Tab-separated table of C-alpha atoms and ligand atoms in Angstrom:
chain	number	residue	atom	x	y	z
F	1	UNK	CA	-5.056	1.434	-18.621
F	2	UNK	CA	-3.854	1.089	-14.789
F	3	UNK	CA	-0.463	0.268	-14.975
F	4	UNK	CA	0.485	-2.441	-12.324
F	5	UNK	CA	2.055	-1.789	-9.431
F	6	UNK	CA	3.413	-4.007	-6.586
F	7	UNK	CA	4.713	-2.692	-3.373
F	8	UNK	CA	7.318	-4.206	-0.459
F	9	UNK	CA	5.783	-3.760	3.311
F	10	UNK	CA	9.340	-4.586	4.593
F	11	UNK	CA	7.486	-3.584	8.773
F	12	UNK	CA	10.292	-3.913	11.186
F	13	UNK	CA	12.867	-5.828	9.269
F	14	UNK	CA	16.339	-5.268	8.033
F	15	UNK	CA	19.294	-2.880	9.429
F	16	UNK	CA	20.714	-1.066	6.884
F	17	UNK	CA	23.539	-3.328	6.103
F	18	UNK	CA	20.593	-5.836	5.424
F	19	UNK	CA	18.610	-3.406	3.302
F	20	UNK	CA	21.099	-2.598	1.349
F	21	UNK	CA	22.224	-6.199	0.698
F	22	UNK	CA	18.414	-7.404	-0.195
F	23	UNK	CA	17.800	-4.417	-2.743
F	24	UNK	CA	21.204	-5.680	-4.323
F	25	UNK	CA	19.639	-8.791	-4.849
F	26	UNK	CA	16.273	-7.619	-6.131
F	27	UNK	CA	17.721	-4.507	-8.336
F	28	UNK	CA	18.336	-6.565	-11.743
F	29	UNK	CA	15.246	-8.468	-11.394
F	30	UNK	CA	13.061	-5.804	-10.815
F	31	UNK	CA	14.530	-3.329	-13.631
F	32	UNK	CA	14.269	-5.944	-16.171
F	33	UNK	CA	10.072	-5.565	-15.060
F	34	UNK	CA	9.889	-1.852	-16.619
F	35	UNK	CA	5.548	-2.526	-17.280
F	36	UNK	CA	4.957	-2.647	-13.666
F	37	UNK	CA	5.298	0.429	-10.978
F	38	UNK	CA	7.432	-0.960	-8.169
F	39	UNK	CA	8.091	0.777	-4.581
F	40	UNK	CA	9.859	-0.656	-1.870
F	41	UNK	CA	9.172	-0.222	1.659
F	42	UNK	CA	11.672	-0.275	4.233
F	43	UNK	CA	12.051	1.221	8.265
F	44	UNK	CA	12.798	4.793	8.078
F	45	UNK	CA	16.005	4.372	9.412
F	46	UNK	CA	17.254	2.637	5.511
F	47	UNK	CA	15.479	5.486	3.240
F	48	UNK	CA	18.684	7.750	3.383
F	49	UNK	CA	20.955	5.022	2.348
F	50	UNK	CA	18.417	2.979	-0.198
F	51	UNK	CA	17.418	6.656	-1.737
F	52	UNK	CA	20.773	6.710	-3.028
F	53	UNK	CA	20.829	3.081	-4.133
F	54	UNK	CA	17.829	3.280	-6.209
F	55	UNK	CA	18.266	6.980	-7.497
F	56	UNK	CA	18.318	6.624	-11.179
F	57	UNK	CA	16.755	2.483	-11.103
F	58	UNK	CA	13.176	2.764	-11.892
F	59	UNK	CA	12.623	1.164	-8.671
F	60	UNK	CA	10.434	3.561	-6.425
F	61	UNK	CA	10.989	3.677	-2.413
F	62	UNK	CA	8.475	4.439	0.647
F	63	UNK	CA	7.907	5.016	4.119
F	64	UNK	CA	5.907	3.073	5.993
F	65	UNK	CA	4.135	6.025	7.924
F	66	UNK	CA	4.182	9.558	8.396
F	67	UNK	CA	3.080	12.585	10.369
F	68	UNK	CA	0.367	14.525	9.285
F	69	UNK	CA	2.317	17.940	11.079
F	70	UNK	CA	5.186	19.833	9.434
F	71	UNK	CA	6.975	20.319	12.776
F	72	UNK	CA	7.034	20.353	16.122
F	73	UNK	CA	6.878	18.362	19.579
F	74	UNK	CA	6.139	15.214	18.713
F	75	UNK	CA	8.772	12.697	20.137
F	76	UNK	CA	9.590	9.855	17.564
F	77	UNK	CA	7.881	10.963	14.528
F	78	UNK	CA	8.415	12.165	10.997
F	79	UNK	CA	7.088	14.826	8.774
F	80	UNK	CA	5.853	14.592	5.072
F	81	UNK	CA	8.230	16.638	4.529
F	82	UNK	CA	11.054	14.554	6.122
F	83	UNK	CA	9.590	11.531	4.474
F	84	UNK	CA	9.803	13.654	1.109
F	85	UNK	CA	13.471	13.807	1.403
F	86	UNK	CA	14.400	10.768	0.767
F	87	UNK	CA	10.476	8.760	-0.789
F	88	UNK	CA	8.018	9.205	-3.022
F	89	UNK	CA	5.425	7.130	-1.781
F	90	UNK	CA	4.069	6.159	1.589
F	91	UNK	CA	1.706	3.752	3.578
F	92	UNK	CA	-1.006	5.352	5.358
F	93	UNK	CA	-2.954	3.424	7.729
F	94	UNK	CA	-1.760	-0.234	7.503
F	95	UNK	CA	-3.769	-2.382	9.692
F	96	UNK	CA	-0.530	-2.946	12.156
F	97	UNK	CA	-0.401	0.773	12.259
F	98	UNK	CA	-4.659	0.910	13.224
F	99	UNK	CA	-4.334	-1.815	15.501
F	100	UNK	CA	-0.956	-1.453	17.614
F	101	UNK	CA	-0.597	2.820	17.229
F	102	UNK	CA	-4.408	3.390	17.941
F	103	UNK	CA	-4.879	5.083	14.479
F	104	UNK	CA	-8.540	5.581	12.985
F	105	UNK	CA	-10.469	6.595	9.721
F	106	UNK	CA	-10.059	10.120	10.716
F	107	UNK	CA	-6.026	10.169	11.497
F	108	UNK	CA	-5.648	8.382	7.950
F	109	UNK	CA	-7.564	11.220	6.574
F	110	UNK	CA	-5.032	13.879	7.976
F	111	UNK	CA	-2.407	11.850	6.837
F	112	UNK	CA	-3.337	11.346	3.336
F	113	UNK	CA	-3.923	15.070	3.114
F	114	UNK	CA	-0.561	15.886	4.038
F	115	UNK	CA	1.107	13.187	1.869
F	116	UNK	CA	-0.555	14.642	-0.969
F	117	UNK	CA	0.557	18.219	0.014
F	118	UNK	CA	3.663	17.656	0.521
F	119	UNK	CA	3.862	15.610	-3.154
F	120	UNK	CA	4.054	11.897	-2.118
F	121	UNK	CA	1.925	8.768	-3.493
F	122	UNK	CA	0.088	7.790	-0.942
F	123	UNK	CA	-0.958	3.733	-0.674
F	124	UNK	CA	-3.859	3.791	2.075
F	125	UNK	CA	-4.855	0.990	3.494
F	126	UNK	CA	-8.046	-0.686	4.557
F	127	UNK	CA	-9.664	-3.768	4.900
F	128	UNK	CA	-12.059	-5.667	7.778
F	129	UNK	CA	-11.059	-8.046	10.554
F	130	UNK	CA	-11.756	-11.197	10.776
F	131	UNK	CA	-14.938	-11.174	13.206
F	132	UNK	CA	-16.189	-8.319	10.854
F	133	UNK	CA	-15.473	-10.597	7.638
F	134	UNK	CA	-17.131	-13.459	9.244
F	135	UNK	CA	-20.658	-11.362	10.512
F	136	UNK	CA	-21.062	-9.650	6.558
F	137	UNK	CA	-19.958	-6.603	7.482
F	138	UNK	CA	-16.897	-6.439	4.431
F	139	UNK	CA	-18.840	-4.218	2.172
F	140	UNK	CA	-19.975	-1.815	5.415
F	141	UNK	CA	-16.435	-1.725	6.806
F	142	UNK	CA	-14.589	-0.951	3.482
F	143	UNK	CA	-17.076	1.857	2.613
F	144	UNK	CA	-16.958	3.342	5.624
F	145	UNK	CA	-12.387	3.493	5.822
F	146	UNK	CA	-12.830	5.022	1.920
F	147	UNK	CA	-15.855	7.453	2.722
F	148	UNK	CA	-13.858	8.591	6.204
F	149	UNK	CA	-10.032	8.286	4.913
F	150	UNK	CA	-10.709	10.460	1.459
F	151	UNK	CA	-13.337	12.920	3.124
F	152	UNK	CA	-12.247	16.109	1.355
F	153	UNK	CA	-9.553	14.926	-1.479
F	154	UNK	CA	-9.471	17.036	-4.448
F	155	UNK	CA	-10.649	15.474	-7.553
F	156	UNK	CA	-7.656	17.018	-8.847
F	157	UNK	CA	-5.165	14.908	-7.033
F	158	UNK	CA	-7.045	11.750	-6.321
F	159	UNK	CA	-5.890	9.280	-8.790
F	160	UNK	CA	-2.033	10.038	-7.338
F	161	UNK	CA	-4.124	7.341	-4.385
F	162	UNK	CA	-3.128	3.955	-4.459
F	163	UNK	CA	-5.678	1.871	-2.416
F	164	UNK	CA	-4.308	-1.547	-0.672
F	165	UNK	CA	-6.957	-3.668	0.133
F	166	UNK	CA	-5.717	-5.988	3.324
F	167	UNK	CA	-8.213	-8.007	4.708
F	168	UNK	CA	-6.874	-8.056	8.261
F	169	UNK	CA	-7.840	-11.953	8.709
F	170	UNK	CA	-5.078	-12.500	5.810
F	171	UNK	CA	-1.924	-10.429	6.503
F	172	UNK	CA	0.949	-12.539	7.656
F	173	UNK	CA	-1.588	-15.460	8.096
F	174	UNK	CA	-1.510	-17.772	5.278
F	175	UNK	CA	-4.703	-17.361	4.509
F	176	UNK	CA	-5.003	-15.672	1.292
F	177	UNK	CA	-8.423	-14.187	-0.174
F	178	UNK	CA	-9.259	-15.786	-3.001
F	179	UNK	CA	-8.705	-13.796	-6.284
F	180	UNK	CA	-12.440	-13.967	-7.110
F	181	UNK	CA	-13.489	-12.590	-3.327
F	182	UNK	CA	-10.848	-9.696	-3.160
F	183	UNK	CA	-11.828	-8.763	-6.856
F	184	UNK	CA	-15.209	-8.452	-5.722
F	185	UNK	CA	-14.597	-6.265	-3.071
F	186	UNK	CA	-12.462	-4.180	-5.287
F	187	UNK	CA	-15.089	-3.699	-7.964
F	188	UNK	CA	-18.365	-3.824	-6.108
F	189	UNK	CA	-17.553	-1.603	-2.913
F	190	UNK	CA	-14.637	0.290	-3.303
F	191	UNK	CA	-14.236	1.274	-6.795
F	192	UNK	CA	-18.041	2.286	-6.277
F	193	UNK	CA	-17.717	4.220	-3.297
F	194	UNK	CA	-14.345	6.295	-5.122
F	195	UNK	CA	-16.845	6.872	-8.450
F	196	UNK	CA	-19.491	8.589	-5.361
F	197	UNK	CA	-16.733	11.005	-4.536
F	198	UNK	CA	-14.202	11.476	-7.191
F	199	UNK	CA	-16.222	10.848	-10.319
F	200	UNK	CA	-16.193	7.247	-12.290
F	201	UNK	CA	-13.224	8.465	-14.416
F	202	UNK	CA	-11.332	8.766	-11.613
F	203	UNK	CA	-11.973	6.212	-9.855
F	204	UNK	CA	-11.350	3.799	-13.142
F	205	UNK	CA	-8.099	5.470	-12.759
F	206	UNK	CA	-7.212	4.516	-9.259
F	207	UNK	CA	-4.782	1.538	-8.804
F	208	UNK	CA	-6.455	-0.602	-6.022
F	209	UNK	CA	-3.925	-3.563	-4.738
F	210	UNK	CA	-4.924	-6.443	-2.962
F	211	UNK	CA	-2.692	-7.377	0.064
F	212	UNK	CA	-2.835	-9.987	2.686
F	213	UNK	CA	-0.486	-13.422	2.295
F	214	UNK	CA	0.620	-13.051	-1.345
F	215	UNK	CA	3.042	-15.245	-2.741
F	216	UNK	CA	4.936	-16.313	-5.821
F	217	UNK	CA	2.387	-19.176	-5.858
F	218	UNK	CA	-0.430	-17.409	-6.249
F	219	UNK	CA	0.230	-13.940	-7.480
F	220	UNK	CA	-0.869	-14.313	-10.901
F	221	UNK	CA	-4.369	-15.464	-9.714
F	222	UNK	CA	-5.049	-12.162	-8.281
F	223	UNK	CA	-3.414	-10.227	-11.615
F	224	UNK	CA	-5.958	-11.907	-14.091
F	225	UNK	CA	-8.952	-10.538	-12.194
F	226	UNK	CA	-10.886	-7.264	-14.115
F	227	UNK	CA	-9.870	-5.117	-10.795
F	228	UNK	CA	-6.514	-6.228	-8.559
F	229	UNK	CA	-4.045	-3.439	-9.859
F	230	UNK	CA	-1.202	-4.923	-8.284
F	231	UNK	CA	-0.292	-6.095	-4.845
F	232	UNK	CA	0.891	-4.673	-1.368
F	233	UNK	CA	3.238	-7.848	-0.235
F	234	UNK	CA	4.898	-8.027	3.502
F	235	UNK	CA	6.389	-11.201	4.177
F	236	UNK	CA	7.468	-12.466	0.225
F	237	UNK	CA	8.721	-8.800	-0.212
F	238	UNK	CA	11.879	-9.849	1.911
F	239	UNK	CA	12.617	-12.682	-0.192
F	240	UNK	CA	13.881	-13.039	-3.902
F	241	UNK	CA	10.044	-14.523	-4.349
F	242	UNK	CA	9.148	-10.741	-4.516
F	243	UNK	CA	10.695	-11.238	-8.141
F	244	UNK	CA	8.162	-13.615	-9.222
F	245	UNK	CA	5.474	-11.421	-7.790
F	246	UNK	CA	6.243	-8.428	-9.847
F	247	UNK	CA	6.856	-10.723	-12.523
F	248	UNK	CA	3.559	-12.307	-12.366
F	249	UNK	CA	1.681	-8.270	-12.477
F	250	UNK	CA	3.378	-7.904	-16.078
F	251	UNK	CA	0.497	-6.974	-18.278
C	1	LIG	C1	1.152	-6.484	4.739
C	1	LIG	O1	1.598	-6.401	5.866
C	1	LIG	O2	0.848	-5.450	4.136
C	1	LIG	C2	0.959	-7.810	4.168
C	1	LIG	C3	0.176	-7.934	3.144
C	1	LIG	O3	1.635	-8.856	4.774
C	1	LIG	P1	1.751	-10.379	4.241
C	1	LIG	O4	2.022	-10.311	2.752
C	1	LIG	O5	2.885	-10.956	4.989
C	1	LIG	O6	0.441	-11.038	4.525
């Protein structure tokens, strides 16, 4: 009923020579994987050139970030509506973005509100750090970054939300969740806590991907489970592996 969907964090990586070269390379393999929803993620500075590259592929593209404003003075940033040119998805509040660019529950709110508005899937992020992981505090954390990130989303719009569940003390680490831990936290805490404020319907209809060191070895794992939707992948995503990853999310 949720139709997969696996997602490319590319962070700070590739000019756009380099871009352009790697989606080369993945373009066959992914269009020959028309079950799952794929979006690629590159720098801003590749989405005018990879726009054109994918127009027409099945293969969706993203920013990695946005501005909740339309306009105005603020140096080195870039509108919804900017993003819009070029994307139809984005990543709101990747852990990176929380930890290094000081944003919180509340910015991630604003920004989800204007991706929606201005027409773009949003993928939001959340997930605890390791010292809150290791005191219990998983189920209190996630609740709180989906009760404080979706304050005020119309029912109406919510299940355009993709949710990426990155437990922080397993991005770029090595140290995968196991399938059976992140599917818990998908189905008893989040999917929960989107049923108190959308309704169950919607939040049965919500795609909720698990992120944090997936890999061609052990993507499938987290695609059997009853409620991984799909995967948000950073470091495989820049290798042909990413092809066995969306591979592995075929229904
Ligand atoms: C990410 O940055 O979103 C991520 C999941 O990274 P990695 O796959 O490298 O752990």
């Amino acid at each position: 009923m949720r139709k997969p969907f696996v997602a490319g964090n590319w962070k700070m990586n590739k000019t756009v020579d380099q871009a352009s070269v790697l989606v080369q390379e993945l373009l066959p393999g992914l269009q020959a994987v028309p079950e799952v929803e794929k979006v690629l993620c590159p720098p801003f500075t590749s989405l005018m050139v990879l726009s054109a590259q994918l127009a027409e592929t099945g293969v969706g593209l993203g920013a990695q970030n946005l501005h909740w404003e339309a306009s105005g003075a603020y140096t080195g940033e870039v509108s919804p509506s900017m993003v819009k040119e070029f994307c139809n998805y984005v990543i709101i509040g990747h852990s990176e973005r929380r930890a290094y660019f000081a944003e919180t529950d509340e910015t991630v709110n604003k920004k989800l509100k204007a991706a929606l508005a201005a027409g773009l899937t949003p993928i939001v992020c959340i997930g605890e750090s390791l010292e809150e992981y290791e005191a219990g505090q998983t189920s209190e954390v996630v609740k709180r970054q989906v009760l404080q990130g979706f304050k005020e989303i119309d029912n109406a719009i919510a299940s355009q939300i993709v949710v990426a569940y990155e437990p922080i003390w397993a991005i770029g680490t090595g140290k995968a969740a196991t399938s059976e831990g992140a599917n818990a936290v998908h189905r008893d805490f989040i999917r929960p806590v989107l049923a108190s404020l959308f309704g169950s319907a919607i939040a049965q209809s919500i795609r909720i991907l698990y992120g944090g060191s997936v890999t061609a070895a052990n993507a499938a794992e987290y695609f059997k489970t009853s409620d991984i939707d799909g995967a948000l992948v950073g470091g495989a995503s820049l290798k042909p592996d990413f092809l066995k990853i969306v591979e592995a999310a075929r229904p």
